[in-house]
Amino acid sequence: MHVEIEQRDFRETLARCEAMGGVDLVLTSPPYDAARTYNNDVAFTFEDYQALGNGILHALKPGGQALVNLSGPVRDTPRGTERSLTPWRVLLDWTDRVGLRAVD
């Protein structure tokens, strides 16, 4: 079996999945919202998360699933640590605007 690994922007990858007729599963771990430093200075904005949701919707076959590992920075506050709300914002955007479902 020959396996070829290609590196490209998620938009290109998801468009290719759509052009192939869709996929059953999208598994991704997009860059966290300012939580990590990447060697190539990746800046992933909320607009990128929105584009990712759009792309996933079109790349999935009917009944397909997306598994997304997403987090954000943890901040120290006078009342303790505070987790990023980015995953919640993305979940709400993808369910309300994009039309993906959040199932148990």
Short mmCIF file of N, CA and C in Angstrom, two decimals:
data_model
loop_
_atom_site.label_atom_id
_atom_site.label_comp_id
_atom_site.label_asym_id
_atom_site.label_seq_id
_atom_site.Cartn_x
_atom_site.Cartn_y
_atom_site.Cartn_z
N MET A 1 0.85 -1.18 0.00
CA MET A 1 0.00 0.00 0.00
C MET A 1 0.89 1.24 0.00
N HIS A 2 0.62 2.13 -0.91
CA HIS A 2 1.35 3.39 -1.00
C HIS A 2 0.54 4.50 -0.34
N VAL A 3 1.15 5.18 0.59
CA VAL A 3 0.48 6.28 1.27
C VAL A 3 1.25 7.56 0.96
N GLU A 4 0.52 8.55 0.54
CA GLU A 4 1.13 9.84 0.23
C GLU A 4 0.58 10.89 1.18
N ILE A 5 1.46 11.61 1.84
CA ILE A 5 1.05 12.67 2.76
C ILE A 5 1.29 14.00 2.07
N GLU A 6 0.26 14.81 2.07
CA GLU A 6 0.35 16.12 1.45
C GLU A 6 0.04 17.18 2.49
N GLN A 7 0.73 18.28 2.41
CA GLN A 7 0.46 19.39 3.32
C GLN A 7 -0.14 20.54 2.52
N ARG A 8 -1.32 20.99 2.97
CA ARG A 8 -1.97 22.10 2.28
C ARG A 8 -2.92 22.79 3.25
N ASP A 9 -3.44 23.90 2.85
CA ASP A 9 -4.40 24.66 3.64
C ASP A 9 -5.68 23.84 3.79
N PHE A 10 -6.34 23.96 4.96
CA PHE A 10 -7.55 23.18 5.21
C PHE A 10 -8.63 23.47 4.18
N ARG A 11 -8.67 24.68 3.65
CA ARG A 11 -9.69 25.01 2.65
C ARG A 11 -9.53 24.13 1.41
N GLU A 12 -8.29 23.96 0.98
CA GLU A 12 -8.00 23.12 -0.19
C GLU A 12 -8.35 21.66 0.09
N THR A 13 -7.99 21.18 1.28
CA THR A 13 -8.25 19.79 1.63
C THR A 13 -9.74 19.50 1.67
N LEU A 14 -10.50 20.38 2.33
CA LEU A 14 -11.94 20.15 2.44
C LEU A 14 -12.64 20.30 1.10
N ALA A 15 -12.17 21.22 0.26
CA ALA A 15 -12.73 21.36 -1.09
C ALA A 15 -12.46 20.10 -1.90
N ARG A 16 -11.30 19.51 -1.72
CA ARG A 16 -10.97 18.26 -2.42
C ARG A 16 -11.88 17.13 -1.94
N CYS A 17 -12.13 17.08 -0.62
CA CYS A 17 -13.05 16.07 -0.08
C CYS A 17 -14.44 16.23 -0.68
N GLU A 18 -14.90 17.46 -0.77
CA GLU A 18 -16.22 17.73 -1.36
C GLU A 18 -16.25 17.29 -2.82
N ALA A 19 -15.19 17.62 -3.57
CA ALA A 19 -15.13 17.27 -4.98
C ALA A 19 -15.12 15.76 -5.21
N MET A 20 -14.61 15.00 -4.24
CA MET A 20 -14.58 13.54 -4.33
C MET A 20 -15.93 12.91 -3.97
N GLY A 21 -16.90 13.74 -3.62
CA GLY A 21 -18.21 13.21 -3.25
C GLY A 21 -18.45 13.18 -1.76
N GLY A 22 -17.52 13.72 -1.01
CA GLY A 22 -17.68 13.80 0.44
C GLY A 22 -16.97 12.68 1.17
N VAL A 23 -16.85 12.88 2.46
CA VAL A 23 -16.18 11.92 3.34
C VAL A 23 -17.10 11.58 4.50
N ASP A 24 -16.85 10.46 5.12
CA ASP A 24 -17.65 10.03 6.26
C ASP A 24 -17.19 10.67 7.56
N LEU A 25 -15.93 11.05 7.62
CA LEU A 25 -15.36 11.56 8.88
C LEU A 25 -14.33 12.64 8.60
N VAL A 26 -14.44 13.73 9.35
CA VAL A 26 -13.39 14.75 9.38
C VAL A 26 -12.87 14.75 10.82
N LEU A 27 -11.59 14.50 10.98
CA LEU A 27 -10.93 14.53 12.28
C LEU A 27 -9.86 15.61 12.21
N THR A 28 -9.97 16.62 13.06
CA THR A 28 -9.04 17.74 12.96
C THR A 28 -8.74 18.33 14.33
N SER A 29 -7.58 18.93 14.41
CA SER A 29 -7.17 19.68 15.59
C SER A 29 -6.59 21.00 15.10
N PRO A 30 -7.48 21.98 14.86
CA PRO A 30 -6.99 23.25 14.31
C PRO A 30 -6.13 23.98 15.33
N PRO A 31 -5.33 24.93 14.88
CA PRO A 31 -4.53 25.70 15.83
C PRO A 31 -5.41 26.33 16.91
N TYR A 32 -4.95 26.25 18.13
CA TYR A 32 -5.70 26.83 19.24
C TYR A 32 -5.58 28.34 19.21
N ASP A 33 -6.60 28.99 19.65
CA ASP A 33 -6.70 30.44 19.69
C ASP A 33 -5.64 31.03 20.65
N ALA A 34 -4.48 31.37 20.12
CA ALA A 34 -3.40 32.02 20.87
C ALA A 34 -2.90 31.20 22.05
N ALA A 35 -3.12 29.88 22.03
CA ALA A 35 -2.70 29.05 23.16
C ALA A 35 -1.32 28.45 22.94
N ARG A 36 -0.87 28.39 21.72
CA ARG A 36 0.41 27.78 21.40
C ARG A 36 1.20 28.69 20.48
N THR A 37 2.50 28.52 20.49
CA THR A 37 3.35 29.21 19.54
C THR A 37 3.80 28.19 18.50
N TYR A 38 3.55 28.49 17.26
CA TYR A 38 3.92 27.59 16.18
C TYR A 38 5.14 28.14 15.46
N ASN A 39 5.96 27.23 14.95
CA ASN A 39 7.19 27.64 14.28
C ASN A 39 6.95 28.55 13.09
N ASN A 40 5.83 28.37 12.40
CA ASN A 40 5.58 29.18 11.22
C ASN A 40 4.61 30.32 11.51
N ASP A 41 4.48 30.69 12.79
CA ASP A 41 3.66 31.83 13.20
C ASP A 41 2.24 31.76 12.64
N VAL A 42 1.60 30.62 12.82
CA VAL A 42 0.22 30.46 12.39
C VAL A 42 -0.68 31.38 13.21
N ALA A 43 -1.48 32.15 12.54
CA ALA A 43 -2.46 33.00 13.21
C ALA A 43 -3.83 32.51 12.78
N PHE A 44 -4.53 31.78 13.65
CA PHE A 44 -5.85 31.23 13.34
C PHE A 44 -6.87 32.12 14.01
N THR A 45 -7.69 32.77 13.22
CA THR A 45 -8.66 33.73 13.73
C THR A 45 -10.05 33.09 13.83
N PHE A 46 -10.99 33.80 14.43
CA PHE A 46 -12.36 33.28 14.49
C PHE A 46 -12.93 33.12 13.08
N GLU A 47 -12.54 33.98 12.17
CA GLU A 47 -12.99 33.86 10.78
C GLU A 47 -12.48 32.55 10.17
N ASP A 48 -11.27 32.13 10.57
CA ASP A 48 -10.75 30.84 10.10
C ASP A 48 -11.59 29.69 10.65
N TYR A 49 -11.98 29.77 11.93
CA TYR A 49 -12.85 28.74 12.49
C TYR A 49 -14.19 28.71 11.74
N GLN A 50 -14.70 29.88 11.37
CA GLN A 50 -15.94 29.94 10.61
C GLN A 50 -15.76 29.27 9.25
N ALA A 51 -14.67 29.58 8.58
CA ALA A 51 -14.39 28.96 7.27
C ALA A 51 -14.20 27.45 7.42
N LEU A 52 -13.59 27.02 8.51
CA LEU A 52 -13.42 25.59 8.77
C LEU A 52 -14.78 24.92 8.91
N GLY A 53 -15.68 25.53 9.67
CA GLY A 53 -17.03 24.97 9.82
C GLY A 53 -17.76 24.87 8.50
N ASN A 54 -17.66 25.92 7.68
CA ASN A 54 -18.28 25.90 6.34
C ASN A 54 -17.71 24.76 5.50
N GLY A 55 -16.38 24.64 5.52
CA GLY A 55 -15.72 23.61 4.74
C GLY A 55 -16.08 22.21 5.19
N ILE A 56 -16.17 22.02 6.50
CA ILE A 56 -16.54 20.70 7.03
C ILE A 56 -17.95 20.33 6.59
N LEU A 57 -18.87 21.29 6.67
CA LEU A 57 -20.25 21.01 6.27
C LEU A 57 -20.31 20.49 4.84
N HIS A 58 -19.58 21.11 3.93
CA HIS A 58 -19.62 20.73 2.52
C HIS A 58 -18.78 19.49 2.22
N ALA A 59 -17.80 19.20 3.08
CA ALA A 59 -16.93 18.04 2.85
C ALA A 59 -17.56 16.74 3.33
N LEU A 60 -18.52 16.82 4.25
CA LEU A 60 -19.12 15.61 4.81
C LEU A 60 -20.22 15.04 3.93
N LYS A 61 -20.26 13.72 3.85
CA LYS A 61 -21.40 13.05 3.23
C LYS A 61 -22.58 13.18 4.19
N PRO A 62 -23.80 13.01 3.71
CA PRO A 62 -24.94 12.98 4.63
C PRO A 62 -24.72 11.92 5.71
N GLY A 63 -24.91 12.28 6.94
CA GLY A 63 -24.68 11.37 8.06
C GLY A 63 -23.24 11.32 8.52
N GLY A 64 -22.34 12.05 7.84
CA GLY A 64 -20.94 12.06 8.24
C GLY A 64 -20.74 12.80 9.55
N GLN A 65 -19.59 12.59 10.15
CA GLN A 65 -19.30 13.20 11.44
C GLN A 65 -17.98 13.96 11.41
N ALA A 66 -17.93 15.00 12.24
CA ALA A 66 -16.69 15.76 12.42
C ALA A 66 -16.30 15.65 13.88
N LEU A 67 -15.07 15.26 14.13
CA LEU A 67 -14.51 15.22 15.48
C LEU A 67 -13.42 16.29 15.52
N VAL A 68 -13.60 17.27 16.40
CA VAL A 68 -12.72 18.43 16.44
C VAL A 68 -12.13 18.57 17.84
N ASN A 69 -10.80 18.61 17.90
CA ASN A 69 -10.10 18.86 19.15
C ASN A 69 -9.76 20.34 19.19
N LEU A 70 -10.40 21.07 20.07
CA LEU A 70 -10.25 22.52 20.08
C LEU A 70 -10.16 23.05 21.50
N SER A 71 -9.22 23.93 21.73
CA SER A 71 -9.07 24.56 23.04
C SER A 71 -8.64 26.00 22.82
N GLY A 72 -8.21 26.62 23.86
CA GLY A 72 -7.74 28.00 23.79
C GLY A 72 -6.88 28.28 25.00
N PRO A 73 -6.43 29.51 25.14
CA PRO A 73 -5.53 29.83 26.25
C PRO A 73 -6.25 29.78 27.59
N VAL A 74 -5.49 29.41 28.61
CA VAL A 74 -5.99 29.47 29.98
C VAL A 74 -5.38 30.73 30.59
N ARG A 75 -6.24 31.57 31.16
CA ARG A 75 -5.78 32.85 31.72
C ARG A 75 -5.81 32.80 33.24
N ASP A 76 -4.83 33.42 33.83
CA ASP A 76 -4.83 33.60 35.29
C ASP A 76 -5.54 34.90 35.60
N THR A 77 -6.51 34.83 36.49
CA THR A 77 -7.26 36.01 36.92
C THR A 77 -7.17 36.10 38.44
N PRO A 78 -7.55 37.22 39.01
CA PRO A 78 -7.52 37.32 40.48
C PRO A 78 -8.39 36.27 41.17
N ARG A 79 -9.40 35.76 40.48
CA ARG A 79 -10.29 34.75 41.06
C ARG A 79 -9.89 33.32 40.70
N GLY A 80 -8.76 33.14 40.03
CA GLY A 80 -8.31 31.81 39.63
C GLY A 80 -8.10 31.74 38.13
N THR A 81 -7.97 30.52 37.63
CA THR A 81 -7.75 30.36 36.19
C THR A 81 -9.08 30.38 35.46
N GLU A 82 -9.00 30.80 34.23
CA GLU A 82 -10.19 30.94 33.39
C GLU A 82 -9.90 30.32 32.03
N ARG A 83 -10.72 29.38 31.63
CA ARG A 83 -10.55 28.72 30.34
C ARG A 83 -11.11 29.59 29.21
N SER A 84 -10.55 29.40 28.04
CA SER A 84 -10.98 30.13 26.86
C SER A 84 -12.42 29.77 26.49
N LEU A 85 -13.15 30.73 26.00
CA LEU A 85 -14.51 30.48 25.51
C LEU A 85 -14.53 30.16 24.02
N THR A 86 -13.37 30.15 23.38
CA THR A 86 -13.32 29.88 21.94
C THR A 86 -14.02 28.59 21.55
N PRO A 87 -13.78 27.46 22.23
CA PRO A 87 -14.50 26.23 21.82
C PRO A 87 -16.01 26.39 21.87
N TRP A 88 -16.52 27.09 22.86
CA TRP A 88 -17.97 27.30 22.98
C TRP A 88 -18.48 28.22 21.87
N ARG A 89 -17.71 29.25 21.56
CA ARG A 89 -18.11 30.16 20.48
C ARG A 89 -18.14 29.44 19.14
N VAL A 90 -17.13 28.60 18.91
CA VAL A 90 -17.07 27.84 17.67
C VAL A 90 -18.25 26.86 17.60
N LEU A 91 -18.53 26.15 18.68
CA LEU A 91 -19.65 25.22 18.72
C LEU A 91 -20.96 25.92 18.40
N LEU A 92 -21.19 27.07 19.02
CA LEU A 92 -22.43 27.82 18.76
C LEU A 92 -22.49 28.32 17.33
N ASP A 93 -21.38 28.82 16.81
CA ASP A 93 -21.36 29.30 15.42
C ASP A 93 -21.65 28.15 14.46
N TRP A 94 -21.01 27.02 14.67
CA TRP A 94 -21.17 25.91 13.75
C TRP A 94 -22.58 25.33 13.81
N THR A 95 -23.24 25.38 14.96
CA THR A 95 -24.60 24.86 15.04
C THR A 95 -25.61 25.89 14.56
N ASP A 96 -25.44 27.15 14.95
CA ASP A 96 -26.42 28.20 14.61
C ASP A 96 -26.27 28.70 13.18
N ARG A 97 -25.06 29.00 12.75
CA ARG A 97 -24.86 29.63 11.45
C ARG A 97 -24.60 28.60 10.36
N VAL A 98 -23.71 27.64 10.63
CA VAL A 98 -23.31 26.68 9.60
C VAL A 98 -24.38 25.60 9.40
N GLY A 99 -24.97 25.14 10.50
CA GLY A 99 -25.98 24.10 10.39
C GLY A 99 -25.51 22.72 10.79
N LEU A 100 -24.30 22.65 11.35
CA LEU A 100 -23.85 21.37 11.88
C LEU A 100 -24.59 21.10 13.19
N ARG A 101 -24.62 19.84 13.59
CA ARG A 101 -25.30 19.48 14.83
C ARG A 101 -24.29 19.08 15.88
N ALA A 102 -24.59 19.36 17.13
CA ALA A 102 -23.78 18.93 18.26
C ALA A 102 -24.55 17.81 18.95
N VAL A 103 -24.13 16.58 18.68
CA VAL A 103 -24.85 15.42 19.23
C VAL A 103 -24.03 14.79 20.35
N ASP A 104 -24.74 14.11 21.23
CA ASP A 104 -24.08 13.39 22.33
C ASP A 104 -23.46 12.11 21.81
#
